[in-house]
Amino acid sequence: MNLLNIMLMTQPEGGEGNPYQGIIMMVLIIGVFYFFFIRPQQKKAKDAVKMRDALKKGDKIVTVGGIHGKIIEMADTTFTIEVEGQSRLKINRDAVSPSGDTTVGQKK
């Protein structure tokens, strides 16, 4: 065998690497995004829906716009709340903020 044939049979230095390495890295990045961003957001949304479903007449709430009031009437998709000065506002159920200021099931 001549020297040229031997050199052509050897593997190149550095090599090609693992052909699946790029795919594995992309799957890992997507997994990290899912567990750190998407999953916690879904859990927050589920907790907010659960909190809104637990509301009943007499509960004090805060809307996403910052209006404080007490629920006096309930419908399928809306609440009627009473605010300062005996004013009544009709709001969507989704407008109730899931903040710590909302008192679910506690009459004060």
Short mmCIF file of N, CA and C in Angstrom, two decimals:
data_model
loop_
_atom_site.label_atom_id
_atom_site.label_comp_id
_atom_site.label_asym_id
_atom_site.label_seq_id
_atom_site.Cartn_x
_atom_site.Cartn_y
_atom_site.Cartn_z
N MET A 1 0.84 -1.18 0.00
CA MET A 1 0.00 0.00 0.00
C MET A 1 0.87 1.23 0.00
N ASN A 2 0.43 2.16 -0.73
CA ASN A 2 1.25 3.35 -0.74
C ASN A 2 0.72 4.34 0.31
N LEU A 3 1.51 5.29 0.63
CA LEU A 3 1.23 6.25 1.70
C LEU A 3 -0.03 7.07 1.43
N LEU A 4 -0.30 7.40 0.19
CA LEU A 4 -1.49 8.19 -0.17
C LEU A 4 -2.77 7.42 0.16
N ASN A 5 -2.80 6.15 -0.12
CA ASN A 5 -3.98 5.33 0.20
C ASN A 5 -4.22 5.26 1.71
N ILE A 6 -3.16 5.12 2.47
CA ILE A 6 -3.27 5.06 3.93
C ILE A 6 -3.82 6.38 4.47
N MET A 7 -3.35 7.50 3.95
CA MET A 7 -3.82 8.81 4.42
C MET A 7 -5.29 9.04 4.05
N LEU A 8 -5.71 8.53 2.91
CA LEU A 8 -7.10 8.71 2.51
C LEU A 8 -8.06 7.84 3.33
N MET A 9 -7.57 6.74 3.89
CA MET A 9 -8.42 5.86 4.69
C MET A 9 -8.59 6.35 6.12
N THR A 10 -7.74 7.20 6.59
CA THR A 10 -7.86 7.69 7.96
C THR A 10 -9.01 8.68 8.06
N GLN A 11 -9.57 8.77 9.26
CA GLN A 11 -10.66 9.72 9.48
C GLN A 11 -10.10 11.12 9.60
N PRO A 12 -10.82 12.10 9.14
CA PRO A 12 -10.33 13.47 9.27
C PRO A 12 -10.30 13.90 10.73
N GLU A 13 -9.37 14.77 11.04
CA GLU A 13 -9.27 15.27 12.40
C GLU A 13 -10.45 16.17 12.71
N GLY A 14 -10.91 16.13 13.94
CA GLY A 14 -12.05 16.95 14.33
C GLY A 14 -13.35 16.22 14.07
N GLY A 15 -13.40 15.45 13.05
CA GLY A 15 -14.56 14.62 12.74
C GLY A 15 -15.82 15.43 12.49
N GLU A 16 -16.85 14.73 12.11
CA GLU A 16 -18.15 15.34 11.83
C GLU A 16 -18.92 15.60 13.13
N GLY A 17 -18.63 14.86 14.15
CA GLY A 17 -19.40 14.98 15.38
C GLY A 17 -20.68 14.16 15.27
N ASN A 18 -21.49 14.25 16.28
CA ASN A 18 -22.75 13.53 16.30
C ASN A 18 -23.76 14.24 15.41
N PRO A 19 -24.33 13.57 14.42
CA PRO A 19 -25.28 14.25 13.53
C PRO A 19 -26.58 14.62 14.25
N TYR A 20 -26.87 14.01 15.38
CA TYR A 20 -28.10 14.30 16.12
C TYR A 20 -27.90 15.38 17.19
N GLN A 21 -26.69 15.89 17.31
CA GLN A 21 -26.38 16.85 18.36
C GLN A 21 -27.23 18.12 18.23
N GLY A 22 -27.41 18.62 17.03
CA GLY A 22 -28.22 19.82 16.83
C GLY A 22 -29.67 19.61 17.20
N ILE A 23 -30.20 18.43 16.84
CA ILE A 23 -31.59 18.11 17.16
C ILE A 23 -31.77 17.98 18.67
N ILE A 24 -30.81 17.33 19.33
CA ILE A 24 -30.88 17.16 20.78
C ILE A 24 -30.86 18.51 21.48
N MET A 25 -30.02 19.41 21.03
CA MET A 25 -29.95 20.75 21.64
C MET A 25 -31.27 21.51 21.46
N MET A 26 -31.89 21.41 20.29
CA MET A 26 -33.16 22.10 20.05
C MET A 26 -34.26 21.54 20.95
N VAL A 27 -34.29 20.22 21.12
CA VAL A 27 -35.28 19.60 22.00
C VAL A 27 -35.07 20.05 23.44
N LEU A 28 -33.82 20.13 23.87
CA LEU A 28 -33.53 20.60 25.23
C LEU A 28 -33.96 22.05 25.42
N ILE A 29 -33.72 22.91 24.45
CA ILE A 29 -34.11 24.32 24.55
C ILE A 29 -35.63 24.44 24.61
N ILE A 30 -36.32 23.68 23.78
CA ILE A 30 -37.79 23.71 23.80
C ILE A 30 -38.31 23.21 25.15
N GLY A 31 -37.69 22.17 25.69
CA GLY A 31 -38.08 21.65 27.00
C GLY A 31 -37.89 22.68 28.10
N VAL A 32 -36.78 23.39 28.08
CA VAL A 32 -36.53 24.43 29.08
C VAL A 32 -37.57 25.54 28.97
N PHE A 33 -37.87 25.99 27.76
CA PHE A 33 -38.89 27.02 27.58
C PHE A 33 -40.24 26.54 28.09
N TYR A 34 -40.58 25.29 27.82
CA TYR A 34 -41.87 24.77 28.28
C TYR A 34 -41.95 24.78 29.80
N PHE A 35 -40.94 24.24 30.47
CA PHE A 35 -41.01 24.12 31.92
C PHE A 35 -40.82 25.43 32.67
N PHE A 36 -40.14 26.41 32.07
CA PHE A 36 -39.92 27.67 32.77
C PHE A 36 -40.87 28.79 32.36
N PHE A 37 -41.50 28.70 31.20
CA PHE A 37 -42.36 29.79 30.73
C PHE A 37 -43.80 29.34 30.49
N ILE A 38 -44.01 28.32 29.70
CA ILE A 38 -45.36 27.94 29.28
C ILE A 38 -46.13 27.26 30.41
N ARG A 39 -45.53 26.29 31.06
CA ARG A 39 -46.23 25.54 32.11
C ARG A 39 -46.65 26.42 33.29
N PRO A 40 -45.80 27.29 33.83
CA PRO A 40 -46.25 28.16 34.92
C PRO A 40 -47.38 29.10 34.50
N GLN A 41 -47.35 29.58 33.26
CA GLN A 41 -48.42 30.46 32.78
C GLN A 41 -49.74 29.71 32.69
N GLN A 42 -49.71 28.46 32.24
CA GLN A 42 -50.93 27.66 32.19
C GLN A 42 -51.47 27.39 33.59
N LYS A 43 -50.58 27.18 34.55
CA LYS A 43 -51.01 26.94 35.93
C LYS A 43 -51.66 28.19 36.51
N LYS A 44 -51.08 29.36 36.24
CA LYS A 44 -51.66 30.62 36.70
C LYS A 44 -53.06 30.83 36.12
N ALA A 45 -53.21 30.55 34.83
CA ALA A 45 -54.51 30.73 34.18
C ALA A 45 -55.54 29.77 34.76
N LYS A 46 -55.13 28.54 35.04
CA LYS A 46 -56.05 27.57 35.63
C LYS A 46 -56.48 28.00 37.03
N ASP A 47 -55.53 28.50 37.84
CA ASP A 47 -55.85 28.98 39.18
C ASP A 47 -56.78 30.19 39.13
N ALA A 48 -56.59 31.08 38.16
CA ALA A 48 -57.45 32.26 38.03
C ALA A 48 -58.88 31.84 37.69
N VAL A 49 -59.04 30.87 36.80
CA VAL A 49 -60.38 30.39 36.45
C VAL A 49 -61.04 29.73 37.65
N LYS A 50 -60.26 28.95 38.40
CA LYS A 50 -60.79 28.30 39.60
C LYS A 50 -61.25 29.34 40.62
N MET A 51 -60.45 30.41 40.80
CA MET A 51 -60.81 31.47 41.75
C MET A 51 -62.08 32.17 41.30
N ARG A 52 -62.21 32.47 40.00
CA ARG A 52 -63.40 33.16 39.49
C ARG A 52 -64.64 32.29 39.63
N ASP A 53 -64.49 30.99 39.47
CA ASP A 53 -65.63 30.09 39.62
C ASP A 53 -66.08 29.97 41.07
N ALA A 54 -65.18 30.22 42.01
CA ALA A 54 -65.51 30.11 43.43
C ALA A 54 -66.15 31.37 43.99
N LEU A 55 -66.20 32.45 43.22
CA LEU A 55 -66.79 33.69 43.71
C LEU A 55 -68.29 33.54 43.90
N LYS A 56 -68.83 34.25 44.91
CA LYS A 56 -70.27 34.24 45.14
C LYS A 56 -70.71 35.61 45.63
N LYS A 57 -72.01 35.80 45.81
CA LYS A 57 -72.54 37.08 46.26
C LYS A 57 -71.90 37.47 47.58
N GLY A 58 -71.59 38.75 47.71
CA GLY A 58 -71.02 39.26 48.94
C GLY A 58 -69.50 39.29 48.96
N ASP A 59 -68.85 38.62 48.04
CA ASP A 59 -67.39 38.61 47.99
C ASP A 59 -66.88 39.97 47.51
N LYS A 60 -65.80 40.41 48.14
CA LYS A 60 -65.17 41.66 47.71
C LYS A 60 -64.13 41.33 46.66
N ILE A 61 -64.12 42.12 45.58
CA ILE A 61 -63.22 41.84 44.46
C ILE A 61 -62.51 43.10 44.02
N VAL A 62 -61.48 42.90 43.22
CA VAL A 62 -60.77 43.99 42.54
C VAL A 62 -60.73 43.61 41.07
N THR A 63 -61.12 44.54 40.20
CA THR A 63 -61.08 44.27 38.77
C THR A 63 -59.67 44.50 38.24
N VAL A 64 -59.44 44.06 37.01
CA VAL A 64 -58.13 44.27 36.41
C VAL A 64 -57.87 45.75 36.17
N GLY A 65 -58.91 46.56 36.16
CA GLY A 65 -58.77 48.01 36.01
C GLY A 65 -58.55 48.72 37.33
N GLY A 66 -58.59 47.97 38.45
CA GLY A 66 -58.33 48.56 39.76
C GLY A 66 -59.57 49.00 40.51
N ILE A 67 -60.75 48.65 40.05
CA ILE A 67 -61.99 49.04 40.73
C ILE A 67 -62.29 48.03 41.83
N HIS A 68 -62.50 48.54 43.05
CA HIS A 68 -62.83 47.70 44.19
C HIS A 68 -64.34 47.68 44.36
N GLY A 69 -64.90 46.53 44.64
CA GLY A 69 -66.33 46.44 44.83
C GLY A 69 -66.74 45.13 45.45
N LYS A 70 -68.06 45.01 45.67
CA LYS A 70 -68.63 43.81 46.27
C LYS A 70 -69.66 43.24 45.30
N ILE A 71 -69.64 41.94 45.09
CA ILE A 71 -70.57 41.29 44.16
C ILE A 71 -71.97 41.31 44.76
N ILE A 72 -72.95 41.83 43.98
CA ILE A 72 -74.33 41.82 44.45
C ILE A 72 -75.24 40.96 43.57
N GLU A 73 -74.86 40.76 42.31
CA GLU A 73 -75.62 39.88 41.41
C GLU A 73 -74.63 39.11 40.54
N MET A 74 -75.04 37.89 40.17
CA MET A 74 -74.18 37.06 39.32
C MET A 74 -74.99 36.52 38.15
N ALA A 75 -74.38 36.50 36.98
CA ALA A 75 -74.95 35.86 35.79
C ALA A 75 -73.90 34.88 35.26
N ASP A 76 -74.17 34.29 34.11
CA ASP A 76 -73.24 33.30 33.56
C ASP A 76 -71.87 33.89 33.27
N THR A 77 -71.85 35.04 32.60
CA THR A 77 -70.57 35.62 32.18
C THR A 77 -70.30 36.99 32.79
N THR A 78 -71.21 37.50 33.62
CA THR A 78 -71.04 38.84 34.19
C THR A 78 -71.33 38.85 35.68
N PHE A 79 -70.82 39.88 36.33
CA PHE A 79 -71.13 40.20 37.72
C PHE A 79 -71.67 41.61 37.75
N THR A 80 -72.54 41.90 38.71
CA THR A 80 -72.89 43.28 39.02
C THR A 80 -72.25 43.55 40.37
N ILE A 81 -71.41 44.57 40.41
CA ILE A 81 -70.72 44.89 41.66
C ILE A 81 -71.18 46.25 42.15
N GLU A 82 -71.10 46.40 43.46
CA GLU A 82 -71.44 47.67 44.09
C GLU A 82 -70.14 48.31 44.55
N VAL A 83 -69.95 49.56 44.14
CA VAL A 83 -68.74 50.28 44.51
C VAL A 83 -69.11 51.42 45.45
N GLU A 84 -68.15 52.21 45.84
CA GLU A 84 -68.34 53.34 46.76
C GLU A 84 -69.49 54.22 46.30
N GLY A 85 -70.33 54.62 47.24
CA GLY A 85 -71.43 55.53 46.92
C GLY A 85 -72.64 54.81 46.33
N GLN A 86 -72.78 53.52 46.59
CA GLN A 86 -73.91 52.72 46.12
C GLN A 86 -74.02 52.66 44.59
N SER A 87 -72.96 52.92 43.87
CA SER A 87 -72.96 52.80 42.41
C SER A 87 -72.84 51.33 42.04
N ARG A 88 -73.51 50.96 40.96
CA ARG A 88 -73.46 49.57 40.49
C ARG A 88 -72.81 49.52 39.11
N LEU A 89 -71.94 48.55 38.95
CA LEU A 89 -71.26 48.35 37.67
C LEU A 89 -71.44 46.90 37.24
N LYS A 90 -71.67 46.70 35.96
CA LYS A 90 -71.75 45.35 35.41
C LYS A 90 -70.42 45.06 34.73
N ILE A 91 -69.76 44.00 35.16
CA ILE A 91 -68.44 43.67 34.62
C ILE A 91 -68.43 42.22 34.13
N ASN A 92 -67.53 41.92 33.23
CA ASN A 92 -67.34 40.54 32.77
C ASN A 92 -66.65 39.73 33.85
N ARG A 93 -66.93 38.46 33.88
CA ARG A 93 -66.32 37.57 34.86
C ARG A 93 -64.80 37.55 34.71
N ASP A 94 -64.31 37.68 33.49
CA ASP A 94 -62.87 37.66 33.24
C ASP A 94 -62.17 38.92 33.71
N ALA A 95 -62.92 39.97 34.06
CA ALA A 95 -62.32 41.23 34.49
C ALA A 95 -61.94 41.22 35.96
N VAL A 96 -62.24 40.15 36.68
CA VAL A 96 -61.87 40.05 38.09
C VAL A 96 -60.41 39.64 38.17
N SER A 97 -59.64 40.44 38.90
CA SER A 97 -58.21 40.18 39.03
C SER A 97 -57.96 39.08 40.05
N PRO A 98 -57.12 38.12 39.73
CA PRO A 98 -56.79 37.06 40.69
C PRO A 98 -55.72 37.50 41.68
N SER A 99 -55.83 38.72 42.19
CA SER A 99 -54.82 39.25 43.11
C SER A 99 -55.14 38.83 44.54
N GLY A 100 -54.29 39.18 45.45
CA GLY A 100 -54.49 38.86 46.85
C GLY A 100 -55.57 39.70 47.51
N ASP A 101 -56.04 40.77 46.86
CA ASP A 101 -57.07 41.63 47.44
C ASP A 101 -58.46 41.03 47.33
N THR A 102 -58.65 40.02 46.50
CA THR A 102 -59.96 39.41 46.31
C THR A 102 -60.22 38.45 47.47
N THR A 103 -61.37 38.60 48.12
CA THR A 103 -61.72 37.74 49.24
C THR A 103 -62.78 36.76 48.77
N VAL A 104 -62.38 35.55 48.47
CA VAL A 104 -63.30 34.52 47.99
C VAL A 104 -63.90 33.81 49.18
N GLY A 105 -65.22 33.84 49.27
CA GLY A 105 -65.92 33.12 50.32
C GLY A 105 -65.86 33.75 51.69
N GLN A 106 -65.24 34.89 51.83
CA GLN A 106 -65.14 35.56 53.12
C GLN A 106 -65.96 36.83 53.08
N LYS A 107 -66.90 36.96 53.99
CA LYS A 107 -67.68 38.19 54.06
C LYS A 107 -67.07 39.08 55.12
N LYS A 108 -66.78 40.29 54.72
CA LYS A 108 -66.16 41.23 55.67
C LYS A 108 -67.08 42.39 55.89
#
